[in-house]
Coordinates of C-alpha atoms in Angstrom, one line a residue:
Chain F
M1 CA 66.7 124.9 -71.7
T2 CA 68.6 121.7 -72.3
T3 CA 66.5 120.4 -75.2
K4 CA 68.3 122.2 -78.0
M5 CA 67.9 120.1 -81.2
F6 CA 69.3 122.5 -83.8
D7 CA 71.9 125.3 -83.7
R8 CA 70.0 127.5 -86.1
I9 CA 66.4 127.2 -87.4
A10 CA 65.3 129.5 -90.2
L11 CA 61.6 130.2 -90.6
I12 CA 60.6 131.4 -94.0
G13 CA 57.1 132.9 -93.6
I14 CA 55.8 134.0 -90.2
G15 CA 52.0 133.8 -90.4
L16 CA 49.8 131.7 -88.1
I17 CA 51.8 128.5 -88.6
G18 CA 55.3 130.1 -88.8
S19 CA 54.8 132.2 -85.8
S20 CA 53.3 129.3 -83.8
I21 CA 56.5 127.3 -84.6
A22 CA 58.6 130.2 -83.5
R23 CA 56.8 130.4 -80.2
V24 CA 57.0 126.7 -79.5
I25 CA 60.7 126.6 -80.5
R26 CA 61.3 129.3 -78.0
R27 CA 59.2 127.8 -75.2
E28 CA 60.9 124.4 -75.6
G29 CA 64.4 125.7 -76.3
L30 CA 64.7 123.7 -79.5
A31 CA 67.1 126.1 -81.3
G32 CA 70.3 128.0 -80.5
E33 CA 69.1 130.7 -82.8
I34 CA 65.8 131.5 -84.6
I35 CA 66.1 133.4 -87.9
I36 CA 63.0 134.8 -89.4
S37 CA 62.3 135.9 -93.0
T38 CA 59.2 137.0 -94.7
R39 CA 58.5 138.8 -97.9
R40 CA 56.5 141.8 -96.6
A41 CA 58.6 144.3 -94.7
E42 CA 55.7 145.3 -92.3
T43 CA 55.1 141.6 -91.4
L44 CA 58.8 141.2 -90.7
A45 CA 58.8 144.3 -88.5
R46 CA 55.7 143.0 -86.7
A47 CA 57.5 139.7 -86.0
E48 CA 60.4 141.6 -84.6
E49 CA 58.1 143.7 -82.4
L50 CA 56.6 140.4 -81.1
G51 CA 60.1 139.1 -80.4
L52 CA 59.5 135.9 -82.3
G53 CA 63.1 135.4 -83.4
D54 CA 66.7 136.2 -82.8
R55 CA 67.5 137.6 -86.2
Y56 CA 65.2 139.0 -89.0
E57 CA 66.1 138.9 -92.7
Q58 CA 64.2 140.3 -95.6
S59 CA 66.1 138.0 -97.9
A60 CA 65.2 134.3 -97.5
A61 CA 68.5 133.3 -99.0
E62 CA 70.3 135.3 -96.3
A63 CA 68.1 133.7 -93.6
V64 CA 68.8 130.1 -94.5
K65 CA 72.6 130.4 -94.5
D66 CA 74.1 128.1 -91.9
A67 CA 70.6 127.0 -90.7
D68 CA 70.4 123.3 -89.8
L69 CA 66.6 123.3 -90.2
V70 CA 64.7 125.4 -92.6
I71 CA 60.9 125.5 -92.4
V72 CA 59.0 127.1 -95.2
S73 CA 55.5 128.3 -94.1
V74 CA 54.1 130.1 -97.1
P75 CA 51.0 129.7 -99.2
V76 CA 51.6 126.6 -101.2
G77 CA 51.6 128.5 -104.5
A78 CA 54.7 130.4 -103.4
S79 CA 56.7 127.2 -102.5
G80 CA 58.6 127.0 -105.8
A81 CA 59.7 130.6 -105.8
V82 CA 61.0 130.2 -102.2
A83 CA 62.9 127.0 -103.1
K84 CA 64.5 128.7 -106.1
E85 CA 65.5 131.7 -104.0
I86 CA 67.1 129.8 -101.2
A87 CA 68.5 126.7 -103.0
S88 CA 72.1 127.9 -103.5
S89 CA 72.3 129.3 -99.9
L90 CA 71.3 126.1 -98.1
K91 CA 73.8 124.5 -95.8
P92 CA 75.0 121.0 -96.8
G93 CA 73.3 118.5 -94.5
A94 CA 70.5 120.8 -93.6
I95 CA 66.9 119.6 -93.3
L96 CA 64.5 121.5 -95.5
T97 CA 60.8 121.1 -94.8
D98 CA 57.5 122.9 -95.3
V99 CA 54.0 123.0 -93.7
G100 CA 51.8 123.2 -96.8
S101 CA 48.3 121.7 -97.0
T102 CA 49.1 120.0 -100.3
K103 CA 52.1 117.8 -100.8
A104 CA 52.4 116.5 -104.4
S105 CA 52.3 120.1 -105.7
V106 CA 54.8 121.4 -103.2
I107 CA 57.2 118.6 -104.0
A108 CA 56.9 119.2 -107.7
Q109 CA 57.6 122.9 -107.2
M110 CA 60.5 122.6 -104.7
E111 CA 62.3 119.4 -105.4
P112 CA 63.9 120.4 -108.7
Y113 CA 65.8 123.2 -106.8
V114 CA 66.9 121.3 -103.8
P115 CA 70.7 120.5 -103.8
S116 CA 71.4 116.8 -103.4
N117 CA 73.3 117.4 -100.1
V118 CA 70.2 118.9 -98.4
H119 CA 67.5 116.7 -96.8
F120 CA 64.2 117.8 -98.3
I121 CA 61.4 116.2 -96.2
P122 CA 57.9 117.7 -96.9
G123 CA 55.6 118.0 -93.9
H124 CA 52.1 119.2 -92.9
P125 CA 51.1 119.9 -89.3
I126 CA 47.3 119.4 -89.2
A127 CA 46.5 122.4 -87.0
G128 CA 45.3 125.9 -87.5
T129 CA 42.7 128.5 -86.6
E130 CA 40.7 130.8 -88.7
R131 CA 43.2 133.6 -88.1
S132 CA 46.3 134.6 -89.9
G133 CA 49.4 136.7 -89.5
P134 CA 52.2 136.7 -86.9
D135 CA 49.9 137.9 -84.1
A136 CA 47.7 134.8 -84.6
G137 CA 50.2 132.2 -83.6
F138 CA 50.4 130.5 -80.2
A139 CA 52.8 127.9 -78.8
E140 CA 50.1 125.3 -78.0
L141 CA 48.8 125.1 -81.6
F142 CA 50.4 121.8 -82.3
Q143 CA 49.6 120.1 -79.0
N144 CA 48.1 116.7 -79.5
R145 CA 47.6 117.4 -83.2
W146 CA 49.0 115.2 -86.0
C147 CA 51.9 116.2 -88.2
I148 CA 52.2 114.3 -91.4
L149 CA 55.6 113.8 -93.0
T150 CA 55.8 112.7 -96.7
P151 CA 59.4 111.7 -97.1
L152 CA 60.6 111.2 -100.7
P153 CA 62.0 107.9 -102.0
G154 CA 65.5 107.7 -100.7
S155 CA 65.1 110.2 -97.9
D156 CA 67.8 109.9 -95.2
E157 CA 66.2 108.0 -92.3
A158 CA 68.2 109.8 -89.7
A159 CA 67.0 113.2 -91.1
V160 CA 63.4 112.0 -91.2
A161 CA 63.7 110.8 -87.6
K162 CA 65.2 114.1 -86.5
L163 CA 62.4 116.1 -88.1
A164 CA 59.9 113.8 -86.5
D165 CA 61.6 114.4 -83.1
F166 CA 61.3 118.1 -83.7
W167 CA 57.5 117.9 -84.3
T168 CA 57.2 115.6 -81.3
A169 CA 58.9 118.2 -79.2
C170 CA 56.4 120.7 -80.5
G171 CA 53.6 118.6 -79.1
S172 CA 52.5 116.7 -82.2
N173 CA 51.9 113.1 -83.0
I174 CA 53.7 111.9 -86.2
D175 CA 52.5 110.0 -89.2
T176 CA 54.2 109.4 -92.5
M177 CA 52.4 108.7 -95.7
D178 CA 52.7 108.9 -99.5
P179 CA 52.2 112.5 -100.8
N180 CA 49.4 111.5 -103.1
H181 CA 47.5 109.8 -100.3
H182 CA 48.1 112.8 -98.1
D183 CA 46.4 115.0 -100.8
M184 CA 43.4 112.7 -101.0
V185 CA 43.0 112.5 -97.2
L186 CA 43.3 116.3 -96.8
A187 CA 40.9 116.9 -99.7
I188 CA 38.1 115.3 -97.7
V189 CA 39.0 116.3 -94.1
S190 CA 40.0 119.8 -94.8
H191 CA 39.8 121.1 -98.3
L192 CA 36.2 120.1 -99.1
P193 CA 34.9 121.4 -95.7
H194 CA 36.5 124.8 -96.3
I195 CA 35.2 125.0 -99.9
I196 CA 31.7 124.1 -98.7
A197 CA 31.9 126.6 -95.9
Y198 CA 33.0 129.4 -98.2
N199 CA 30.3 128.4 -100.6
I200 CA 27.4 128.4 -98.1
V201 CA 28.4 131.8 -96.7
G202 CA 28.5 133.1 -100.3
T203 CA 25.0 131.7 -101.0
A204 CA 23.6 133.3 -97.8
D205 CA 25.3 136.6 -98.7
D206 CA 23.6 136.7 -102.1
L207 CA 20.0 136.1 -101.0
E208 CA 17.4 138.8 -101.9
T209 CA 14.6 137.5 -99.7
V210 CA 16.5 137.2 -96.5
T211 CA 18.4 140.2 -95.3
K212 CA 22.1 140.2 -94.2
S213 CA 21.1 141.3 -90.7
E214 CA 18.8 138.3 -90.4
V215 CA 21.5 135.9 -91.4
I216 CA 23.8 137.5 -88.8
K217 CA 21.1 137.6 -86.0
Y218 CA 20.0 134.0 -86.3
S219 CA 23.4 132.5 -87.1
A220 CA 23.6 130.6 -83.8
S221 CA 21.2 128.1 -85.3
G222 CA 24.0 126.5 -87.5
F223 CA 25.3 129.0 -90.0
R224 CA 27.9 130.5 -87.7
D225 CA 29.9 127.2 -87.6
F226 CA 30.5 127.6 -91.3
T227 CA 31.6 131.2 -91.0
R228 CA 34.5 130.2 -88.9
L229 CA 36.0 128.0 -91.6
A230 CA 35.1 130.6 -94.2
A231 CA 37.1 133.3 -92.3
S232 CA 40.3 131.5 -93.1
D233 CA 43.1 133.1 -95.1
P234 CA 41.9 133.6 -98.8
T235 CA 45.4 133.4 -100.3
M236 CA 46.1 130.1 -98.6
W237 CA 42.9 128.6 -99.7
R238 CA 43.1 129.9 -103.3
D239 CA 46.5 128.2 -103.5
V240 CA 45.2 125.0 -101.9
C241 CA 42.4 124.8 -104.5
L242 CA 44.8 125.5 -107.4
H243 CA 47.4 123.0 -106.1
N244 CA 45.2 120.0 -105.1
K245 CA 42.8 120.3 -108.0
D246 CA 42.3 116.6 -108.9
A247 CA 41.6 115.3 -105.4
I248 CA 39.3 118.3 -104.6
L249 CA 37.3 117.9 -107.8
E250 CA 36.9 114.2 -107.0
M251 CA 35.6 114.9 -103.5
L252 CA 33.3 117.7 -104.8
A253 CA 31.8 115.2 -107.3
R254 CA 31.1 112.7 -104.6
F255 CA 29.7 115.3 -102.3
S256 CA 27.4 116.7 -105.0
E257 CA 26.2 113.2 -105.9
D258 CA 25.3 112.5 -102.3
L259 CA 23.6 115.9 -101.9
A260 CA 21.5 115.2 -105.0
S261 CA 20.4 112.0 -103.4
L262 CA 19.6 113.7 -100.2
Q263 CA 17.7 116.4 -102.0
R264 CA 15.6 113.8 -103.8
A265 CA 14.7 112.2 -100.5
I266 CA 13.5 115.7 -99.3
R267 CA 11.6 116.3 -102.4
W268 CA 9.8 113.0 -102.3
G269 CA 9.3 113.0 -98.5
D270 CA 11.3 109.9 -97.9
G271 CA 11.5 110.2 -94.1
D272 CA 13.0 106.8 -93.5
K273 CA 15.9 107.5 -95.8
L274 CA 16.5 110.9 -94.2
F275 CA 16.4 109.4 -90.7
D276 CA 19.0 106.8 -91.7
M277 CA 21.2 109.4 -93.3
F278 CA 21.0 111.6 -90.2
T279 CA 21.7 108.7 -87.8
R280 CA 24.9 107.2 -89.2
T281 CA 26.7 110.5 -88.8
R282 CA 26.5 110.6 -84.9
A283 CA 29.0 107.7 -84.5
V284 CA 31.6 109.7 -86.5
R285 CA 31.5 112.5 -84.1
R286 CA 31.7 110.2 -81.1
S287 CA 34.9 108.7 -82.6
I288 CA 36.5 112.1 -83.1
I289 CA 35.9 113.0 -79.4
E290 CA 37.3 109.6 -78.3
A291 CA 40.4 110.2 -80.4
G292 CA 41.0 113.4 -78.5
Q293 CA 40.6 115.6 -81.6
E294 CA 37.6 117.5 -80.3
V295 CA 36.3 118.6 -76.9
D296 CA 33.2 116.9 -75.6
A297 CA 31.3 120.1 -74.8
P298 CA 28.0 121.2 -76.4
D299 CA 29.7 123.9 -78.3
F300 CA 26.6 125.2 -80.0
G301 CA 25.9 126.9 -76.7
R302 CA 29.3 128.6 -76.7
I303 CA 28.8 129.3 -73.1
A304 CA 32.2 128.7 -71.6
V305 CA 34.8 129.7 -74.1
A306 CA 37.6 131.6 -72.5
K307 CA 40.3 133.3 -74.5
P308 CA 43.9 132.2 -73.9
A309 CA 46.1 135.2 -73.3
E310 CA 48.2 134.7 -76.4
A311 CA 45.5 133.8 -78.8
S312 CA 43.4 136.8 -77.9
Q313 CA 46.1 139.0 -79.6
G314 CA 45.3 137.4 -82.9
R315 CA 43.1 139.8 -84.8
D316 CA 43.0 139.8 -88.6
Chain V
M1 CA 11.3 134.5 -56.4
T2 CA 9.0 137.4 -57.0
T3 CA 8.9 137.2 -60.8
K4 CA 6.1 134.6 -61.2
M5 CA 4.4 135.2 -64.6
F6 CA 2.1 132.2 -64.8
D7 CA 0.4 130.0 -62.1
R8 CA 0.9 126.9 -64.1
I9 CA 3.1 126.1 -67.1
A10 CA 2.8 122.8 -68.9
L11 CA 5.7 121.6 -70.9
I12 CA 4.8 119.0 -73.6
G13 CA 8.1 117.3 -74.6
I14 CA 11.2 117.5 -72.3
G15 CA 14.2 117.1 -74.7
L16 CA 17.0 119.6 -75.0
I17 CA 14.7 122.6 -75.5
G18 CA 11.9 121.6 -73.1
S19 CA 14.3 120.7 -70.3
S20 CA 16.2 124.0 -70.8
I21 CA 12.9 125.9 -70.5
A22 CA 12.0 123.9 -67.4
R23 CA 15.4 124.8 -65.9
V24 CA 15.2 128.5 -66.7
I25 CA 11.6 128.7 -65.4
R26 CA 12.8 127.3 -62.1
R27 CA 15.8 129.5 -61.9
E28 CA 13.8 132.7 -62.6
G29 CA 10.7 131.6 -60.6
L30 CA 8.5 132.2 -63.6
A31 CA 5.8 129.7 -62.7
G32 CA 3.9 128.6 -59.6
E33 CA 3.9 125.1 -60.9
I34 CA 5.7 123.3 -63.7
I35 CA 3.9 120.3 -65.2
I36 CA 5.8 118.0 -67.5
S37 CA 4.5 115.5 -70.0
T38 CA 6.3 113.4 -72.6
R39 CA 5.3 110.4 -74.6
R40 CA 8.0 107.9 -73.5
A41 CA 7.7 106.7 -70.0
E42 CA 11.5 106.4 -69.5
T43 CA 12.0 110.0 -70.6
L44 CA 9.3 111.2 -68.2
A45 CA 10.9 109.2 -65.4
R46 CA 14.3 110.7 -66.2
A47 CA 12.8 114.2 -66.1
E48 CA 11.4 113.4 -62.6
E49 CA 14.8 112.1 -61.5
L50 CA 16.3 115.4 -62.6
G51 CA 13.6 117.2 -60.7
L52 CA 12.7 119.3 -63.7
G53 CA 9.1 119.9 -62.8
D54 CA 6.6 119.8 -60.0
R55 CA 4.2 117.2 -61.6
Y56 CA 4.7 114.6 -64.3
E57 CA 1.9 113.3 -66.5
Q58 CA 2.1 110.7 -69.2
S59 CA -1.1 112.2 -70.7
A60 CA -0.5 115.5 -72.4
A61 CA -4.2 116.2 -72.1
E62 CA -4.0 115.8 -68.3
A63 CA -0.9 118.0 -68.2
V64 CA -2.4 121.0 -69.9
K65 CA -5.5 121.2 -67.6
D66 CA -5.5 124.5 -65.8
A67 CA -2.2 125.5 -67.3
D68 CA -1.9 129.2 -68.2
L69 CA 1.0 128.6 -70.6
V70 CA 1.5 125.5 -72.6
I71 CA 4.8 125.0 -74.5
V72 CA 5.0 122.2 -77.0
S73 CA 8.6 121.1 -77.6
V74 CA 8.3 118.1 -79.8
P75 CA 9.7 117.2 -83.3
V76 CA 7.7 119.3 -85.7
G77 CA 6.1 116.3 -87.3
A78 CA 4.4 115.5 -84.0
S79 CA 2.8 118.9 -83.6
G80 CA -0.6 118.0 -85.1
A81 CA -1.0 114.9 -83.0
V82 CA -0.2 116.8 -79.8
A83 CA -2.6 119.6 -80.7
K84 CA -5.4 117.1 -81.3
E85 CA -4.7 115.4 -78.0
I86 CA -4.7 118.5 -75.8
A87 CA -7.3 120.6 -77.6
S88 CA -10.3 119.8 -75.5
S89 CA -8.4 120.1 -72.2
L90 CA -6.9 123.5 -72.8
K91 CA -7.9 126.2 -70.3
P92 CA -9.9 129.1 -71.7
G93 CA -7.6 132.1 -72.0
A94 CA -4.4 130.0 -71.9
I95 CA -1.5 130.7 -74.1
L96 CA -0.4 127.8 -76.4
T97 CA 3.0 128.1 -78.0
D98 CA 5.6 125.8 -79.5
V99 CA 9.4 125.9 -80.2
G100 CA 9.5 124.2 -83.7
S101 CA 12.1 125.1 -86.3
T102 CA 9.4 125.3 -89.0
K103 CA 6.4 127.6 -88.6
A104 CA 4.0 127.3 -91.5
S105 CA 3.8 123.6 -91.2
V106 CA 3.3 123.7 -87.4
I107 CA 0.5 126.3 -87.8
A108 CA -1.2 124.2 -90.5
Q109 CA -1.0 121.1 -88.2
M110 CA -2.0 122.7 -84.9
E111 CA -4.3 125.6 -85.7
P112 CA -7.3 123.6 -86.8
Y113 CA -7.5 122.0 -83.4
V114 CA -7.0 125.1 -81.2
P115 CA -10.2 126.3 -79.5
S116 CA -11.1 129.9 -80.3
N117 CA -10.7 130.9 -76.6
V118 CA -7.1 129.8 -76.5
H119 CA -4.2 132.1 -77.6
F120 CA -2.1 130.1 -80.1
I121 CA 1.1 132.0 -80.7
P122 CA 3.8 129.9 -82.5
G123 CA 7.4 130.6 -81.5
H124 CA 10.9 129.5 -82.2
P125 CA 13.8 130.1 -79.8
I126 CA 17.0 130.1 -82.0
A127 CA 19.2 128.1 -79.7
G128 CA 20.3 124.6 -79.3
T129 CA 23.3 122.3 -79.0
E130 CA 24.1 119.0 -80.8
R131 CA 22.7 117.1 -77.9
S132 CA 19.3 115.9 -77.1
G133 CA 17.2 114.5 -74.3
P134 CA 16.2 115.9 -70.8
D135 CA 19.9 115.6 -69.6
A136 CA 21.1 117.9 -72.3
G137 CA 19.2 121.1 -71.3
F138 CA 20.7 124.0 -69.3
A139 CA 19.1 127.2 -68.0
E140 CA 21.5 129.5 -69.9
L141 CA 20.7 128.1 -73.4
F142 CA 18.5 131.0 -74.4
Q143 CA 20.7 133.7 -73.0
N144 CA 21.3 136.5 -75.6
R145 CA 19.8 134.3 -78.3
W146 CA 16.8 135.4 -80.4
C147 CA 13.3 134.0 -80.0
I148 CA 11.1 134.5 -83.1
L149 CA 7.3 134.7 -82.5
T150 CA 5.0 134.3 -85.5
P151 CA 1.6 135.5 -84.3
L152 CA -1.4 134.7 -86.4
P153 CA -3.6 137.4 -87.9
G154 CA -5.9 138.5 -85.1
S155 CA -3.7 137.3 -82.3
D156 CA -4.4 139.0 -79.0
E157 CA -1.8 141.6 -78.5
A158 CA -1.7 141.3 -74.7
A159 CA -1.1 137.5 -75.0
V160 CA 1.7 138.1 -77.5
A161 CA 3.2 140.6 -75.2
K162 CA 3.0 138.3 -72.3
L163 CA 4.7 135.4 -74.2
A164 CA 7.4 137.9 -75.3
D165 CA 7.9 138.9 -71.7
F166 CA 8.3 135.2 -70.8
W167 CA 11.0 134.7 -73.4
T168 CA 12.7 137.9 -72.3
A169 CA 12.7 136.6 -68.8
C170 CA 14.4 133.4 -70.2
G171 CA 17.2 135.7 -71.5
S172 CA 16.1 135.9 -75.1
N173 CA 15.8 138.8 -77.5
I174 CA 12.4 138.9 -79.3
D175 CA 11.5 139.3 -82.9
T176 CA 8.2 138.8 -84.6
M177 CA 7.8 137.8 -88.2
D178 CA 5.5 136.2 -90.8
P179 CA 5.6 132.4 -90.6
N180 CA 6.6 132.0 -94.3
H181 CA 9.4 134.5 -93.9
H182 CA 10.6 132.6 -90.8
D183 CA 10.8 129.4 -92.8
M184 CA 12.8 131.1 -95.5
V185 CA 15.3 132.6 -93.0
L186 CA 15.7 129.4 -91.1
A187 CA 16.2 127.4 -94.3
I188 CA 19.4 129.3 -95.0
V189 CA 20.7 130.0 -91.5
S190 CA 19.9 126.6 -90.0
H191 CA 18.4 123.9 -92.2
L192 CA 20.8 124.2 -95.1
P193 CA 23.9 124.2 -92.8
H194 CA 22.6 121.0 -91.0
I195 CA 21.8 119.2 -94.3
I196 CA 25.2 120.1 -95.8
A197 CA 26.9 118.9 -92.6
Y198 CA 25.0 115.6 -92.6
N199 CA 25.9 115.2 -96.2
I200 CA 29.6 115.8 -96.0
V201 CA 30.0 113.5 -93.0
G202 CA 28.2 110.8 -95.1
T203 CA 30.5 111.4 -98.1
A204 CA 33.5 111.0 -95.9
D205 CA 32.1 107.9 -94.3
D206 CA 31.7 106.3 -97.7
L207 CA 35.2 106.8 -99.1
E208 CA 37.1 103.7 -100.1
T209 CA 40.5 105.4 -100.6
V210 CA 40.6 107.2 -97.2
T211 CA 40.1 105.1 -94.1
K212 CA 37.7 106.1 -91.3
S213 CA 40.5 106.3 -88.9
E214 CA 42.2 108.8 -91.1
V215 CA 39.1 110.9 -91.3
I216 CA 38.9 110.8 -87.5
K217 CA 42.6 111.5 -86.8
Y218 CA 42.9 114.5 -89.1
S219 CA 39.5 116.0 -88.4
A220 CA 40.9 119.0 -86.6
S221 CA 41.7 120.5 -90.1
G222 CA 38.0 121.4 -90.7
F223 CA 35.9 118.3 -90.9
R224 CA 35.2 118.1 -87.2
D225 CA 33.2 121.4 -87.3
F226 CA 30.7 119.7 -89.5
T227 CA 30.4 116.6 -87.3
R228 CA 29.0 118.8 -84.5
L229 CA 26.1 119.9 -86.6
A230 CA 25.7 116.4 -88.0
A231 CA 25.4 114.9 -84.5
S232 CA 22.1 116.7 -84.0
D233 CA 18.9 114.8 -83.3
P234 CA 17.9 112.7 -86.4
T235 CA 14.2 112.7 -85.7
M236 CA 14.1 116.5 -85.3
W237 CA 16.0 117.0 -88.6
R238 CA 14.0 114.4 -90.5
D239 CA 10.9 116.3 -89.5
V240 CA 12.4 119.7 -90.4
C241 CA 13.3 118.5 -93.9
L242 CA 9.8 117.1 -94.4
H243 CA 8.1 120.2 -93.0
N244 CA 10.0 123.0 -94.7
K245 CA 10.5 121.3 -98.0
D246 CA 9.9 124.2 -100.4
A247 CA 12.2 126.6 -98.7
I248 CA 14.9 124.0 -98.2
L249 CA 14.8 122.9 -101.8
E250 CA 15.1 126.5 -102.9
M251 CA 18.2 127.0 -100.8
L252 CA 19.7 123.7 -101.9
A253 CA 19.3 124.7 -105.5
R254 CA 21.0 128.1 -104.9
F255 CA 23.8 126.4 -102.9
S256 CA 24.4 123.8 -105.7
E257 CA 24.4 126.5 -108.4
D258 CA 27.0 128.4 -106.5
L259 CA 29.1 125.3 -105.8
A260 CA 29.1 124.4 -109.5
S261 CA 30.4 127.8 -110.2
L262 CA 33.1 127.5 -107.6
Q263 CA 34.0 124.0 -108.9
R264 CA 34.4 125.4 -112.4
A265 CA 36.8 128.0 -111.1
I266 CA 38.8 125.3 -109.4
R267 CA 38.8 123.2 -112.6
W268 CA 39.9 126.1 -114.8
G269 CA 42.4 127.4 -112.3
D270 CA 40.7 130.8 -112.0
G271 CA 42.7 132.0 -109.0
D272 CA 41.3 135.6 -109.0
K273 CA 37.7 134.3 -108.8
L274 CA 38.6 132.0 -106.0
F275 CA 40.4 134.7 -104.1
D276 CA 37.4 137.0 -104.5
M277 CA 35.0 134.3 -103.3
F278 CA 37.1 133.5 -100.3
T279 CA 37.5 137.2 -99.3
R280 CA 33.9 138.4 -99.1
T281 CA 33.1 135.8 -96.5
R282 CA 35.3 137.2 -93.8
A283 CA 33.2 140.2 -93.3
V284 CA 30.2 138.0 -92.5
R285 CA 31.9 136.4 -89.6
R286 CA 33.1 139.7 -88.2
S287 CA 29.5 140.9 -88.2
I288 CA 28.3 137.8 -86.4
I289 CA 30.9 138.4 -83.7
E290 CA 30.0 142.0 -83.4
A291 CA 26.3 141.0 -83.1
G292 CA 27.2 138.9 -80.0
Q293 CA 26.2 135.7 -81.7
E294 CA 29.7 134.2 -81.6
V295 CA 32.7 134.3 -79.4
D296 CA 35.8 136.0 -80.7
A297 CA 38.2 133.2 -80.0
P298 CA 40.2 131.1 -82.5
D299 CA 38.0 128.1 -81.9
F300 CA 39.9 125.8 -84.3
G301 CA 42.4 125.5 -81.6
R302 CA 39.8 124.4 -79.1
I303 CA 42.3 125.2 -76.4
A304 CA 40.2 126.8 -73.7
V305 CA 36.8 125.3 -73.7
A306 CA 35.6 124.5 -70.2
K307 CA 32.5 122.5 -69.6
P308 CA 29.7 124.1 -67.6
A309 CA 28.6 121.9 -64.7
E310 CA 25.1 121.4 -66.0
A311 CA 25.9 120.9 -69.7
S312 CA 28.5 118.3 -68.9
Q313 CA 25.7 116.0 -67.8
G314 CA 24.3 116.0 -71.3
R315 CA 25.4 112.8 -73.0
D316 CA 23.4 111.2 -75.8

């Protein structure tokens, strides 16, 4: 272990993302000491049982003392409260970052509390599964995924570079962008898909003419792909909806317009238009596979999915 | 190979489903002879290169002569034309079935042509991948999936039982139901999810503020799950939309109503409502896993998907 980058890393929040960070820090030897804090006592106890850190603190303020890197991994709606709690305990010169799926709101919540001698650099690793909690994490989660940093005007370049190096050591590729642009991009690639998935599962669950057991039995024909997204953490997604409202409403409006147009083509039997709409989308998937962001296997069949040892622990 | 069930099976259409049927018939020794017919000469030649059958006929009428079981696996819009072409060549006492994703329309198209001495028993194996063509098939496709039969009033019970036995030998579980109920069930579990997936990929592709490369790079955050469904065969899905119009329009209307309600909760910041909506959906996924229709692995991570030897041939 000669790759130590920080003497002390404090992880505030130890769910899927926080616990995956803890595991990769350990595997790569990135910290001299890992301090873990989370609000719920039983979650903290579970993190200790799993041996995710070196020290465990119920108090976030206590946890961040003397930490060189503080990573806040909580639902975005809780960011402000965490910032307020830890602000006066942060070590001068420390790097403070987060992993939230919305950035403008997190910045608005946290920045007012951050002391001027602390480097606040918001971040967002684009990775996850449909599971949650400290058991759900695994060290490979960030491998070959993108981590977006949204430095603030005037951020210290050396601190940004050091945080980028940390995420690179975790296996990620790094991008930086403006927080508002991040929120627009994520609204389409992540937030809208989750909202749509939650919605379609709800629609199916409400039907009177089709029984629940029929929906379950025949789900391999398409529906089950949506249920995976719709099994994601409700608290996280409630907060995302509340904290990226404008971008999400914009994407929902576009989606609904397009759907109305598609619906009209179905009603009027416009086969040529349907064929055109259904053809252009193939190229997008091919590009995703070529970019290494998806496996090129016919996953509908789900015939060869093996469970990794760590991930199989992750039950909600 | 002592499990022969039919002397001759004719497969009309040799895409993903037809070629998977050919492979499982061969593996299980279910037929004395497999005769393959498809409209396009190059597809037929490819089926022959792959050794999927024992005989290859460009003419569907020629292919069905003396066949005890005829399976039509073509886009549902082509069902009527195929029935017309083969009607006078069908062997008395033969079983004629199909694999179409809509049933009322297929029956309306085919039944008028079917001679009274032929057992026409519509069917639908609920299985597939996002790939198409003779290379895409694999013998395990139907394993532990459901096959729905929609026998007509007065269908011969022995013939229905024999077709059910055939699908059981292919690895499937069998259900029978009314054609209109089938179309309603499939509209929600399959047709709506595909239409929604095609639509969201189209919406993303049209954005001016987010670049295509951003959509691709960050797709692991949810979007890529939709691109898999949206990579399905455009001809097949155009035909499904045109041939299950009423049920699909009904499901689209319900979906859009629900989405408007969800959108309103986002606009007005109704966190409790969002949390409730996002919570009920988890139970649905758990049921699907318990029913054996999905693997219990955190598939967002896509960390352990191995390609089966056969399926990896299947490129579009």
